[in-house]
PDB file of C-alpha atoms in Angstrom:
ATOM      1  CA  MET A  12      59.568 106.263  -2.966  1.00 68.00           C
ATOM      2  CA  MET A  13      57.607 109.280  -4.628  1.00 80.00           C
ATOM      3  CA  ASN A  14      54.524 107.837  -6.892  1.00 87.00           C
ATOM      4  CA  LEU A  15      55.069 108.106 -10.412  1.00 85.00           C
ATOM      5  CA  GLU A  16      53.012 111.174 -10.982  1.00 88.00           C
ATOM      6  CA  GLU A  17      55.201 113.247  -8.899  1.00 89.00           C
ATOM      7  CA  ILE A  18      58.090 112.041 -10.850  1.00 90.00           C
ATOM      8  CA  LEU A  19      56.943 112.525 -14.142  1.00 89.00           C
ATOM      9  CA  ARG A  20      56.189 116.549 -12.956  1.00 92.00           C
ATOM     10  CA  LYS A  21      59.587 116.718 -11.398  1.00 93.00           C
ATOM     11  CA  LEU A  22      61.142 115.255 -14.853  1.00 95.00           C
ATOM     12  CA  GLN A  23      59.362 118.083 -16.834  1.00 94.00           C
ATOM     13  CA  LYS A  24      61.918 120.573 -18.433  1.00 92.00           C
ATOM     14  CA  PRO A  25      61.691 123.187 -15.552  1.00 91.00           C
ATOM     15  CA  LYS A  26      59.947 126.808 -16.596  1.00 88.00           C
ATOM     16  CA  GLY A  27      61.915 129.980 -15.548  1.00 91.00           C
ATOM     17  CA  LYS A  28      65.226 130.308 -13.475  1.00 95.00           C
ATOM     18  CA  VAL A  29      66.188 127.790 -11.516  1.00 97.00           C
ATOM     19  CA  ASP A  30      69.056 126.433  -8.074  1.00 98.00           C
ATOM     20  CA  VAL A  31      72.098 123.943  -9.592  1.00 98.00           C
ATOM     21  CA  VAL A  32      74.684 122.651  -8.618  1.00 98.00           C
ATOM     22  CA  ILE A  33      77.493 120.733 -10.493  1.00 98.00           C
ATOM     23  CA  ASP A  34      79.356 117.659  -9.760  1.00 98.00           C
ATOM     24  CA  THR A  35      82.732 117.635 -12.011  1.00 98.00           C
ATOM     25  CA  ASP A  36      86.306 116.032 -11.862  1.00 98.00           C
ATOM     26  CA  THR A  37      87.184 118.579 -13.650  1.00 97.00           C
ATOM     27  CA  PHE A  38      91.223 117.874 -14.281  1.00 97.00           C
ATOM     28  CA  ASN A  39      89.654 114.388 -15.730  1.00 95.00           C
ATOM     29  CA  GLU A  40      89.374 115.959 -20.026  1.00 92.00           C
ATOM     30  CA  ILE A  41      88.858 118.778 -20.917  1.00 93.00           C
ATOM     31  CA  ASP A  42      85.024 118.058 -21.458  1.00 96.00           C
ATOM     32  CA  ASP A  43      84.442 119.424 -18.030  1.00 98.00           C
ATOM     33  CA  GLN A  44      85.926 122.764 -18.046  1.00 98.00           C
ATOM     34  CA  PHE A  45      83.670 123.326 -21.149  1.00 98.00           C
ATOM     35  CA  ALA A  46      80.601 122.735 -19.451  1.00 98.00           C
ATOM     36  CA  LEU A  47      81.207 124.625 -15.814  1.00 98.00           C
ATOM     37  CA  SER A  48      81.449 127.544 -18.155  1.00 98.00           C
ATOM     38  CA  TYR A  49      78.851 126.944 -20.265  1.00 98.00           C
ATOM     39  CA  LEU A  50      76.628 127.052 -17.070  1.00 98.00           C
ATOM     40  CA  ILE A  51      78.048 130.138 -15.978  1.00 98.00           C
ATOM     41  CA  LYS A  52      77.228 132.467 -18.853  1.00 97.00           C
ATOM     42  CA  ASN A  53      74.078 130.656 -18.916  1.00 97.00           C
ATOM     43  CA  GLU A  54      73.143 132.828 -15.155  1.00 96.00           C
ATOM     44  CA  ASP A  55      70.279 134.185 -16.891  1.00 96.00           C
ATOM     45  CA  LYS A  56      68.409 130.743 -16.524  1.00 97.00           C
ATOM     46  CA  LEU A  57      70.975 128.927 -14.148  1.00 98.00           C
ATOM     47  CA  ASN A  58      71.623 130.216 -10.371  1.00 98.00           C
ATOM     48  CA  LEU A  59      74.576 128.516  -9.147  1.00 98.00           C
ATOM     49  CA  LYS A  60      74.180 126.757  -5.936  1.00 98.00           C
ATOM     50  CA  GLY A  61      77.412 124.904  -5.912  1.00 98.00           C
ATOM     51  CA  ILE A  62      80.865 123.471  -7.756  1.00 98.00           C
ATOM     52  CA  TYR A  63      81.892 120.209  -6.420  1.00 98.00           C
ATOM     53  CA  ALA A  64      85.392 118.466  -7.135  1.00 98.00           C
ATOM     54  CA  ALA A  65      84.689 114.461  -8.063  1.00 98.00           C
ATOM     55  CA  PRO A  66      87.163 112.097  -7.527  1.00 98.00           C
ATOM     56  CA  PHE A  67      88.306 109.965 -10.373  1.00 98.00           C
ATOM     57  CA  THR A  68      90.970 107.845 -11.360  1.00 97.00           C
ATOM     58  CA  ASN A  69      93.397 107.805 -14.171  1.00 95.00           C
ATOM     59  CA  SER A  70      96.464 108.322 -16.195  1.00 93.00           C
ATOM     60  CA  LYS A  71      96.424 111.816 -14.681  1.00 94.00           C
ATOM     61  CA  SER A  72      95.563 110.926 -11.207  1.00 96.00           C
ATOM     62  CA  THR A  73      96.803 108.114  -8.830  1.00 96.00           C
ATOM     63  CA  GLY A  74      93.733 107.426  -6.992  1.00 97.00           C
ATOM     64  CA  PRO A  75      90.204 109.243  -6.516  1.00 98.00           C
ATOM     65  CA  GLU A  76      91.775 111.779  -3.260  1.00 98.00           C
ATOM     66  CA  ASP A  77      94.445 113.062  -5.708  1.00 98.00           C
ATOM     67  CA  GLY A  78      91.986 113.213  -8.961  1.00 98.00           C
ATOM     68  CA  MET A  79      89.455 115.096  -6.451  1.00 98.00           C
ATOM     69  CA  GLU A  80      92.083 117.470  -5.322  1.00 98.00           C
ATOM     70  CA  LYS A  81      93.805 118.049  -9.131  1.00 98.00           C
ATOM     71  CA  SER A  82      89.817 118.917  -9.842  1.00 98.00           C
ATOM     72  CA  TYR A  83      89.320 121.532  -6.971  1.00 98.00           C
ATOM     73  CA  ASN A  84      92.150 122.863  -8.871  1.00 98.00           C
ATOM     74  CA  GLU A  85      91.512 123.097 -11.808  1.00 98.00           C
ATOM     75  CA  ILE A  86      87.960 124.359 -10.715  1.00 98.00           C
ATOM     76  CA  MET A  87      89.430 127.290  -9.167  1.00 98.00           C
ATOM     77  CA  ARG A  88      92.142 128.212 -12.489  1.00 97.00           C
ATOM     78  CA  ILE A  89      88.734 127.965 -14.980  1.00 98.00           C
ATOM     79  CA  LEU A  90      86.893 130.553 -12.472  1.00 98.00           C
ATOM     80  CA  GLU A  91      89.665 133.131 -12.879  1.00 97.00           C
ATOM     81  CA  LEU A  92      89.920 132.379 -16.616  1.00 97.00           C
ATOM     82  CA  ILE A  93      86.359 133.326 -16.743  1.00 96.00           C
ATOM     83  CA  ASP A  94      86.436 136.219 -14.169  1.00 96.00           C
ATOM     84  CA  ARG A  95      84.236 135.030 -11.779  1.00 97.00           C
ATOM     85  CA  GLU A  96      85.546 134.475  -8.390  1.00 97.00           C
ATOM     86  CA  ASP A  97      83.254 134.714  -6.709  1.00 97.00           C
ATOM     87  CA  TYR A  98      82.226 131.480  -7.072  1.00 98.00           C
ATOM     88  CA  LYS A  99      85.177 130.062  -5.043  1.00 98.00           C
ATOM     89  CA  LYS A 100      83.268 130.473  -1.541  1.00 98.00           C
ATOM     90  CA  ILE A 101      80.516 127.939  -2.794  1.00 98.00           C
ATOM     91  CA  THR A 102      83.425 125.433  -4.165  1.00 98.00           C
ATOM     92  CA  PHE A 103      83.226 122.181  -2.416  1.00 98.00           C
ATOM     93  CA  LYS A 104      86.030 119.194  -2.232  1.00 98.00           C
ATOM     94  CA  GLY A 105      84.321 116.426  -2.920  1.00 98.00           C
ATOM     95  CA  SER A 106      84.809 112.650  -2.094  1.00 98.00           C
ATOM     96  CA  ARG A 107      88.418 110.958  -1.124  1.00 98.00           C
ATOM     97  CA  SER A 108      87.376 107.773  -1.629  1.00 98.00           C
ATOM     98  CA  TYR A 109      84.398 105.407  -3.558  1.00 98.00           C
ATOM     99  CA  LEU A 110      81.395 103.636  -2.025  1.00 98.00           C
ATOM    100  CA  LYS A 111      82.972 100.881  -0.018  1.00 96.00           C
ATOM    101  CA  SER A 112      79.688  99.526  -0.003  1.00 96.00           C
ATOM    102  CA  GLU A 113      75.873 100.181  -1.219  1.00 97.00           C
ATOM    103  CA  HIS A 114      75.103 101.282   2.332  1.00 96.00           C
ATOM    104  CA  GLU A 115      77.795 103.590   3.480  1.00 96.00           C
ATOM    105  CA  GLY A 116      78.175 107.668   2.378  1.00 98.00           C
ATOM    106  CA  VAL A 117      81.612 108.828   2.257  1.00 98.00           C
ATOM    107  CA  GLU A 118      82.049 112.128   4.034  1.00 98.00           C
ATOM    108  CA  SER A 119      82.972 115.102   2.282  1.00 98.00           C
ATOM    109  CA  PRO A 120      82.494 119.166   2.233  1.00 98.00           C
ATOM    110  CA  ALA A 121      80.565 118.803  -0.826  1.00 98.00           C
ATOM    111  CA  ALA A 122      78.226 115.827  -0.148  1.00 98.00           C
ATOM    112  CA  ARG A 123      77.276 117.732   3.177  1.00 98.00           C
ATOM    113  CA  ASN A 124      76.233 120.987   1.600  1.00 98.00           C
ATOM    114  CA  LEU A 125      73.938 118.953  -1.057  1.00 98.00           C
ATOM    115  CA  ILE A 126      72.342 117.957   1.521  1.00 98.00           C
ATOM    116  CA  GLU A 127      72.159 121.550   3.059  1.00 98.00           C
ATOM    117  CA  LEU A 128      71.056 123.203   0.143  1.00 98.00           C
ATOM    118  CA  ALA A 129      68.681 120.110  -0.953  1.00 98.00           C
ATOM    119  CA  MET A 130      67.156 120.565   2.710  1.00 97.00           C
ATOM    120  CA  GLU A 131      66.417 124.140   2.464  1.00 97.00           C
ATOM    121  CA  ARG A 132      63.867 123.226  -0.451  1.00 95.00           C
ATOM    122  CA  ASP A 133      60.414 121.856  -0.539  1.00 90.00           C
ATOM    123  CA  SER A 134      59.729 118.867  -3.275  1.00 83.00           C
ATOM    124  CA  GLY A 135      57.752 121.229  -5.165  1.00 89.00           C
ATOM    125  CA  ASN A 136      61.042 123.401  -5.656  1.00 94.00           C
ATOM    126  CA  PRO A 137      63.281 121.087  -6.514  1.00 97.00           C
ATOM    127  CA  LEU A 138      67.441 121.521  -6.546  1.00 98.00           C
ATOM    128  CA  TYR A 139      68.773 120.254  -9.622  1.00 98.00           C
ATOM    129  CA  VAL A 140      72.343 118.510  -9.785  1.00 98.00           C
ATOM    130  CA  VAL A 141      74.210 118.216 -12.444  1.00 98.00           C
ATOM    131  CA  GLY A 142      76.131 115.027 -12.041  1.00 98.00           C
ATOM    132  CA  ILE A 143      79.654 114.840 -14.866  1.00 98.00           C
ATOM    133  CA  ALA A 144      81.385 112.645 -13.151  1.00 98.00           C
ATOM    134  CA  THR A 145      81.442 109.484 -11.416  1.00 98.00           C
ATOM    135  CA  ILE A 146      78.781 109.942  -8.741  1.00 98.00           C
ATOM    136  CA  THR A 147      80.388 109.292  -5.409  1.00 98.00           C
ATOM    137  CA  ASP A 148      79.152 112.567  -4.553  1.00 98.00           C
ATOM    138  CA  VAL A 149      75.497 112.511  -4.757  1.00 98.00           C
ATOM    139  CA  ALA A 150      74.937 108.526  -3.637  1.00 98.00           C
ATOM    140  CA  SER A 151      76.397 109.686  -0.441  1.00 98.00           C
ATOM    141  CA  ALA A 152      74.512 112.959  -0.124  1.00 98.00           C
ATOM    142  CA  ILE A 153      71.466 110.431  -0.696  1.00 98.00           C
ATOM    143  CA  LEU A 154      72.809 107.410   2.156  1.00 98.00           C
ATOM    144  CA  LEU A 155      73.871 110.424   4.420  1.00 98.00           C
ATOM    145  CA  GLU A 156      70.846 112.278   4.236  1.00 98.00           C
ATOM    146  CA  PRO A 157      67.777 110.002   2.443  1.00 97.00           C
ATOM    147  CA  LYS A 158      65.412 112.474   2.451  1.00 97.00           C
ATOM    148  CA  ILE A 159      66.951 114.726  -0.196  1.00 97.00           C
ATOM    149  CA  ILE A 160      65.411 112.180  -2.857  1.00 97.00           C
ATOM    150  CA  ASP A 161      62.577 114.264  -2.439  1.00 95.00           C
ATOM    151  CA  LYS A 162      64.089 117.795  -3.380  1.00 97.00           C
ATOM    152  CA  ILE A 163      66.468 117.385  -5.638  1.00 97.00           C
ATOM    153  CA  VAL A 164      66.585 116.200  -9.688  1.00 98.00           C
ATOM    154  CA  LEU A 165      69.571 114.796 -10.957  1.00 98.00           C
ATOM    155  CA  ILE A 166      70.837 115.258 -14.297  1.00 98.00           C
ATOM    156  CA  TRP A 167      74.001 112.447 -14.835  1.00 98.00           C
ATOM    157  CA  LEU A 168      75.646 112.428 -18.117  1.00 98.00           C
ATOM    158  CA  GLY A 169      76.819 108.265 -16.881  1.00 98.00           C
ATOM    159  CA  GLY A 170      77.007 104.734 -18.111  1.00 98.00           C
ATOM    160  CA  HIS A 171      76.173 103.680 -21.722  1.00 98.00           C
ATOM    161  CA  ALA A 172      73.401 103.811 -24.535  1.00 98.00           C
ATOM    162  CA  HIS A 173      70.634 100.863 -23.230  1.00 98.00           C
ATOM    163  CA  ASP A 174      71.273  98.844 -26.300  1.00 97.00           C
ATOM    164  CA  TRP A 175      75.068  99.134 -25.931  1.00 98.00           C
ATOM    165  CA  PRO A 176      77.138  95.591 -25.177  1.00 97.00           C
ATOM    166  CA  VAL A 177      79.032  96.694 -22.687  1.00 97.00           C
ATOM    167  CA  ASN A 178      78.529  99.361 -20.124  1.00 97.00           C
ATOM    168  CA  ASP A 179      82.253  99.931 -18.632  1.00 97.00           C
ATOM    169  CA  GLU A 180      81.289 103.821 -18.931  1.00 98.00           C
ATOM    170  CA  PHE A 181      84.055 105.780 -17.184  1.00 97.00           C
ATOM    171  CA  ASN A 182      82.157 107.948 -14.840  1.00 98.00           C
ATOM    172  CA  LEU A 183      79.792 104.559 -14.145  1.00 98.00           C
ATOM    173  CA  SER A 184      82.762 102.357 -14.285  1.00 98.00           C
ATOM    174  CA  GLN A 185      84.463 103.692 -11.352  1.00 97.00           C
ATOM    175  CA  ASP A 186      81.966 103.660  -9.103  1.00 98.00           C
ATOM    176  CA  ILE A 187      79.537 101.339  -9.718  1.00 98.00           C
ATOM    177  CA  ALA A 188      77.630 101.004  -5.897  1.00 98.00           C
ATOM    178  CA  ALA A 189      77.234 104.710  -6.445  1.00 98.00           C
ATOM    179  CA  ALA A 190      75.535 104.117 -10.039  1.00 98.00           C
ATOM    180  CA  ARG A 191      73.422 101.750  -8.245  1.00 98.00           C
ATOM    181  CA  ILE A 192      71.954 103.698  -5.240  1.00 98.00           C
ATOM    182  CA  VAL A 193      71.215 106.681  -7.691  1.00 98.00           C
ATOM    183  CA  PHE A 194      69.447 104.386 -10.041  1.00 98.00           C
ATOM    184  CA  GLY A 195      67.874 102.777  -7.312  1.00 97.00           C
ATOM    185  CA  SER A 196      66.813 105.211  -5.133  1.00 96.00           C
ATOM    186  CA  GLY A 197      63.744 106.743  -6.707  1.00 95.00           C
ATOM    187  CA  ILE A 198      64.952 109.616  -7.667  1.00 96.00           C
ATOM    188  CA  PRO A 199      63.929 112.043 -10.481  1.00 97.00           C
ATOM    189  CA  LEU A 200      66.564 111.189 -12.791  1.00 98.00           C
ATOM    190  CA  VAL A 201      67.620 112.288 -16.223  1.00 98.00           C
ATOM    191  CA  GLN A 202      70.474 109.849 -17.505  1.00 98.00           C
ATOM    192  CA  LEU A 203      73.076 110.969 -20.648  1.00 98.00           C
ATOM    193  CA  PRO A 204      74.321 108.253 -21.654  1.00 98.00           C
ATOM    194  CA  CYS A 205      77.587 107.921 -23.578  1.00 98.00           C
ATOM    195  CA  MET A 206      78.307 105.987 -25.798  1.00 98.00           C
ATOM    196  CA  GLY A 207      75.019 105.665 -28.306  1.00 98.00           C
ATOM    197  CA  VAL A 208      74.231 108.775 -27.684  1.00 98.00           C
ATOM    198  CA  VAL A 209      75.865 111.572 -26.407  1.00 98.00           C
ATOM    199  CA  SER A 210      79.002 110.238 -28.141  1.00 98.00           C
ATOM    200  CA  SER A 211      77.652 112.028 -31.473  1.00 98.00           C
ATOM    201  CA  PHE A 212      78.486 115.994 -29.823  1.00 98.00           C
ATOM    202  CA  THR A 213      82.039 115.822 -31.287  1.00 97.00           C
ATOM    203  CA  THR A 214      83.759 119.072 -32.833  1.00 97.00           C
ATOM    204  CA  THR A 215      87.015 119.485 -35.117  1.00 95.00           C
ATOM    205  CA  GLU A 216      90.614 121.724 -34.021  1.00 94.00           C
ATOM    206  CA  TYR A 217      89.316 123.759 -37.403  1.00 95.00           C
ATOM    207  CA  GLU A 218      85.544 124.429 -35.920  1.00 97.00           C
ATOM    208  CA  LEU A 219      87.651 125.107 -32.143  1.00 97.00           C
ATOM    209  CA  THR A 220      90.113 127.599 -33.613  1.00 97.00           C
ATOM    210  CA  HIS A 221      87.333 129.506 -35.974  1.00 97.00           C
ATOM    211  CA  TRP A 222      84.843 130.060 -33.057  1.00 97.00           C
ATOM    212  CA  LEU A 223      87.506 130.816 -29.914  1.00 98.00           C
ATOM    213  CA  GLU A 224      90.550 131.292 -31.152  1.00 98.00           C
ATOM    214  CA  GLY A 225      91.799 134.702 -29.546  1.00 97.00           C
ATOM    215  CA  LYS A 226      87.955 135.796 -28.241  1.00 97.00           C
ATOM    216  CA  ASN A 227      89.065 135.592 -24.457  1.00 97.00           C
ATOM    217  CA  LYS A 228      91.422 134.399 -21.734  1.00 97.00           C
ATOM    218  CA  LEU A 229      89.102 131.242 -21.235  1.00 97.00           C
ATOM    219  CA  CYS A 230      88.478 130.169 -25.463  1.00 98.00           C
ATOM    220  CA  ASP A 231      92.488 130.192 -25.724  1.00 98.00           C
ATOM    221  CA  TYR A 232      92.623 128.256 -22.434  1.00 97.00           C
ATOM    222  CA  LEU A 233      90.018 125.549 -24.246  1.00 97.00           C
ATOM    223  CA  LEU A 234      91.329 125.945 -27.668  1.00 97.00           C
ATOM    224  CA  THR A 235      95.006 124.850 -26.594  1.00 96.00           C
ATOM    225  CA  THR A 236      94.056 122.579 -24.388  1.00 95.00           C
ATOM    226  CA  THR A 237      91.148 120.854 -26.143  1.00 95.00           C
ATOM    227  CA  ILE A 238      94.167 120.082 -29.158  1.00 93.00           C
ATOM    228  CA  ASN A 239      96.563 118.857 -27.078  1.00 91.00           C
ATOM    229  CA  GLU A 240      94.649 116.454 -24.970  1.00 89.00           C
ATOM    230  CA  ALA A 241      92.943 115.368 -27.869  1.00 87.00           C
ATOM    231  CA  LYS A 242      96.450 114.591 -30.269  1.00 85.00           C
ATOM    232  CA  LYS A 243      97.604 112.395 -27.324  1.00 83.00           C
ATOM    233  CA  GLY A 244      97.764 108.821 -28.939  1.00 73.00           C
ATOM    234  CA  GLN A 245      96.170 109.557 -31.807  1.00 76.00           C
ATOM    235  CA  LYS A 246      96.845 107.622 -35.380  1.00 75.00           C
ATOM    236  CA  SER A 247      95.478 110.131 -37.803  1.00 79.00           C
ATOM    237  CA  SER A 248      95.896 113.651 -38.371  1.00 80.00           C
ATOM    238  CA  CYS A 249      92.118 113.682 -39.138  1.00 85.00           C
ATOM    239  CA  TRP A 250      90.537 113.291 -35.833  1.00 88.00           C
ATOM    240  CA  SER A 251      87.358 114.295 -33.530  1.00 92.00           C
ATOM    241  CA  ARG A 252      86.633 114.997 -30.103  1.00 94.00           C
ATOM    242  CA  VAL A 253      83.910 114.736 -27.856  1.00 96.00           C
ATOM    243  CA  ILE A 254      82.223 117.168 -25.788  1.00 98.00           C
ATOM    244  CA  TRP A 255      80.885 115.566 -23.589  1.00 98.00           C
ATOM    245  CA  ASP A 256      79.144 117.130 -20.361  1.00 98.00           C
ATOM    246  CA  VAL A 257      77.932 119.901 -22.061  1.00 98.00           C
ATOM    247  CA  THR A 258      75.190 117.884 -23.267  1.00 98.00           C
ATOM    248  CA  ALA A 259      73.969 117.557 -19.749  1.00 98.00           C
ATOM    249  CA  VAL A 260      74.043 121.763 -18.783  1.00 98.00           C
ATOM    250  CA  ALA A 261      71.767 122.142 -22.129  1.00 98.00           C
ATOM    251  CA  TRP A 262      69.280 119.394 -21.078  1.00 98.00           C
ATOM    252  CA  LEU A 263      67.834 122.476 -18.100  1.00 97.00           C
ATOM    253  CA  LEU A 264      67.920 125.089 -20.978  1.00 96.00           C
ATOM    254  CA  GLU A 265      65.410 124.558 -23.606  1.00 84.00           C
ATOM    255  CA  ASP A 266      62.237 122.643 -24.042  1.00 79.00           C
ATOM    256  CA  GLU A 267      61.363 122.249 -27.019  1.00 83.00           C
ATOM    257  CA  GLY A 268      64.125 119.755 -28.270  1.00 89.00           C
ATOM    258  CA  LYS A 269      65.937 122.432 -30.041  1.00 93.00           C
ATOM    259  CA  PHE A 270      69.536 120.569 -28.657  1.00 97.00           C
ATOM    260  CA  MET A 271      68.006 117.260 -27.810  1.00 97.00           C
ATOM    261  CA  HIS A 272      65.199 114.446 -27.306  1.00 97.00           C
ATOM    262  CA  ASP A 273      64.300 112.847 -24.344  1.00 97.00           C
ATOM    263  CA  ARG A 274      61.420 109.796 -23.645  1.00 97.00           C
ATOM    264  CA  LEU A 275      60.984 107.542 -20.161  1.00 97.00           C
ATOM    265  CA  GLU A 276      61.713 104.402 -19.752  1.00 98.00           C
ATOM    266  CA  TYR A 277      62.488 102.186 -16.842  1.00 98.00           C
ATOM    267  CA  SER A 278      65.393 102.497 -14.417  1.00 98.00           C
ATOM    268  CA  PRO A 279      68.253 100.227 -15.323  1.00 98.00           C
ATOM    269  CA  ILE A 280      69.977  98.258 -12.806  1.00 98.00           C
ATOM    270  CA  PRO A 281      74.103  98.494 -13.325  1.00 98.00           C
ATOM    271  CA  GLU A 282      75.844  95.350 -12.705  1.00 98.00           C
ATOM    272  CA  TYR A 283      79.036  94.552 -11.302  1.00 98.00           C
ATOM    273  CA  ASP A 284      79.960  92.841 -14.445  1.00 97.00           C
ATOM    274  CA  ASN A 285      80.124  96.041 -16.813  1.00 96.00           C
ATOM    275  CA  HIS A 286      76.079  94.951 -17.940  1.00 97.00           C
ATOM    276  CA  TYR A 287      73.074  96.731 -17.427  1.00 98.00           C
ATOM    277  CA  ALA A 288      69.563  94.767 -15.984  1.00 98.00           C
ATOM    278  CA  PHE A 289      66.362  95.666 -16.108  1.00 98.00           C
ATOM    279  CA  SER A 290      63.092  95.189 -14.691  1.00 97.00           C
ATOM    280  CA  LYS A 291      59.722  96.984 -15.456  1.00 96.00           C
ATOM    281  CA  SER A 292      59.444  96.747 -11.514  1.00 95.00           C
ATOM    282  CA  ARG A 293      61.558  99.924 -11.177  1.00 96.00           C
ATOM    283  CA  HIS A 294      60.138 103.674 -11.197  1.00 95.00           C
ATOM    284  CA  MET A 295      61.040 105.418 -14.686  1.00 96.00           C
ATOM    285  CA  ILE A 296      63.618 107.738 -15.695  1.00 98.00           C
ATOM    286  CA  LYS A 297      64.196 110.340 -18.478  1.00 98.00           C
ATOM    287  CA  TYR A 298      66.292 108.699 -21.306  1.00 98.00           C
ATOM    288  CA  VAL A 299      67.791 111.404 -23.822  1.00 98.00           C
ATOM    289  CA  TYR A 300      68.479 109.364 -26.787  1.00 98.00           C
ATOM    290  CA  GLU A 301      69.748 111.801 -29.313  1.00 98.00           C
ATOM    291  CA  ILE A 302      71.888 115.279 -29.584  1.00 98.00           C
ATOM    292  CA  ARG A 303      71.256 117.615 -32.028  1.00 97.00           C
ATOM    293  CA  ARG A 304      74.558 118.609 -32.277  1.00 97.00           C
ATOM    294  CA  ASP A 305      75.027 121.200 -34.395  1.00 97.00           C
ATOM    295  CA  PHE A 306      72.485 123.699 -32.422  1.00 97.00           C
ATOM    296  CA  LEU A 307      73.969 122.514 -29.401  1.00 98.00           C
ATOM    297  CA  PHE A 308      77.274 123.850 -30.415  1.00 98.00           C
ATOM    298  CA  GLU A 309      76.448 126.895 -31.978  1.00 97.00           C
ATOM    299  CA  ASP A 310      75.046 128.150 -28.571  1.00 97.00           C
ATOM    300  CA  LEU A 311      77.932 126.693 -26.823  1.00 98.00           C
ATOM    301  CA  PHE A 312      80.531 128.620 -28.611  1.00 98.00           C
ATOM    302  CA  LYS A 313      78.273 131.901 -28.165  1.00 97.00           C
ATOM    303  CA  LYS A 314      78.377 131.907 -24.874  1.00 97.00           C
ATOM    304  CA  ILE A 315      81.591 131.077 -23.979  1.00 97.00           C
ATOM    305  CA  SER A 316      83.248 133.422 -26.843  1.00 96.00           C
ATOM    306  CA  LYS A 317      81.341 136.301 -25.291  1.00 87.00           C
TER     307      LYS A 317
END
């Protein structure tokens, strides 16, 4: 495991342009589409080296493999809408199942590509991994090649706030074994908790319409899809929608607290009963505790509407 000094150095906001991969369950909701588009629109700062389709299971998929395949197809759709089909050649399919144990990784093109990209680097120039899905692909890569721990920094939207009463968050609870791997591996890790932190990053139909309507093909798609998704099951005509995943990309984009604030915490231990355990013997991670909603939405809307 890296010493504390090296972990803290790697958890500083990067200066200049950095290499990034993104692991995304793009068909699951609508926030992944915003996040992927936002990442691509920031290519002056983020050099996108790989896009990984992650598994998911809910009402929109029959299981992890189906969710992964649908996410892969949705990535392709977004790349076409944004006129960046050149990125199709660096898009890879991820895990077809969740981890069977905390000792056996799942083979996939995404996990192997992550290993290949990471192993090309030295520890002083890490690859940044933006995780906005269940963390199976990244955990699998760590289990298949533990040496990558010294060569990557993981920014993961997963789990709830450490003081939230339960930890039944979607990305974490689908594959708790994978979450336990990454939180316990000693990897430099930035956690963006969902309920209690990123849950404040909400928008409305009227704000979306003002900023996106008629701007380009991508914006019209995001607007229509977000409104349709938000209205499903709504019992009130007054609603807002969390665009969760954008925040993980945004952590890489500023170093002055404009978009969010973070602090050091001991790495939590996700338990199988949907709660955290804590120990001061664990290594340190960066923990985002506040999202500055207005500044980040302003930047997001301006970038994707160009």
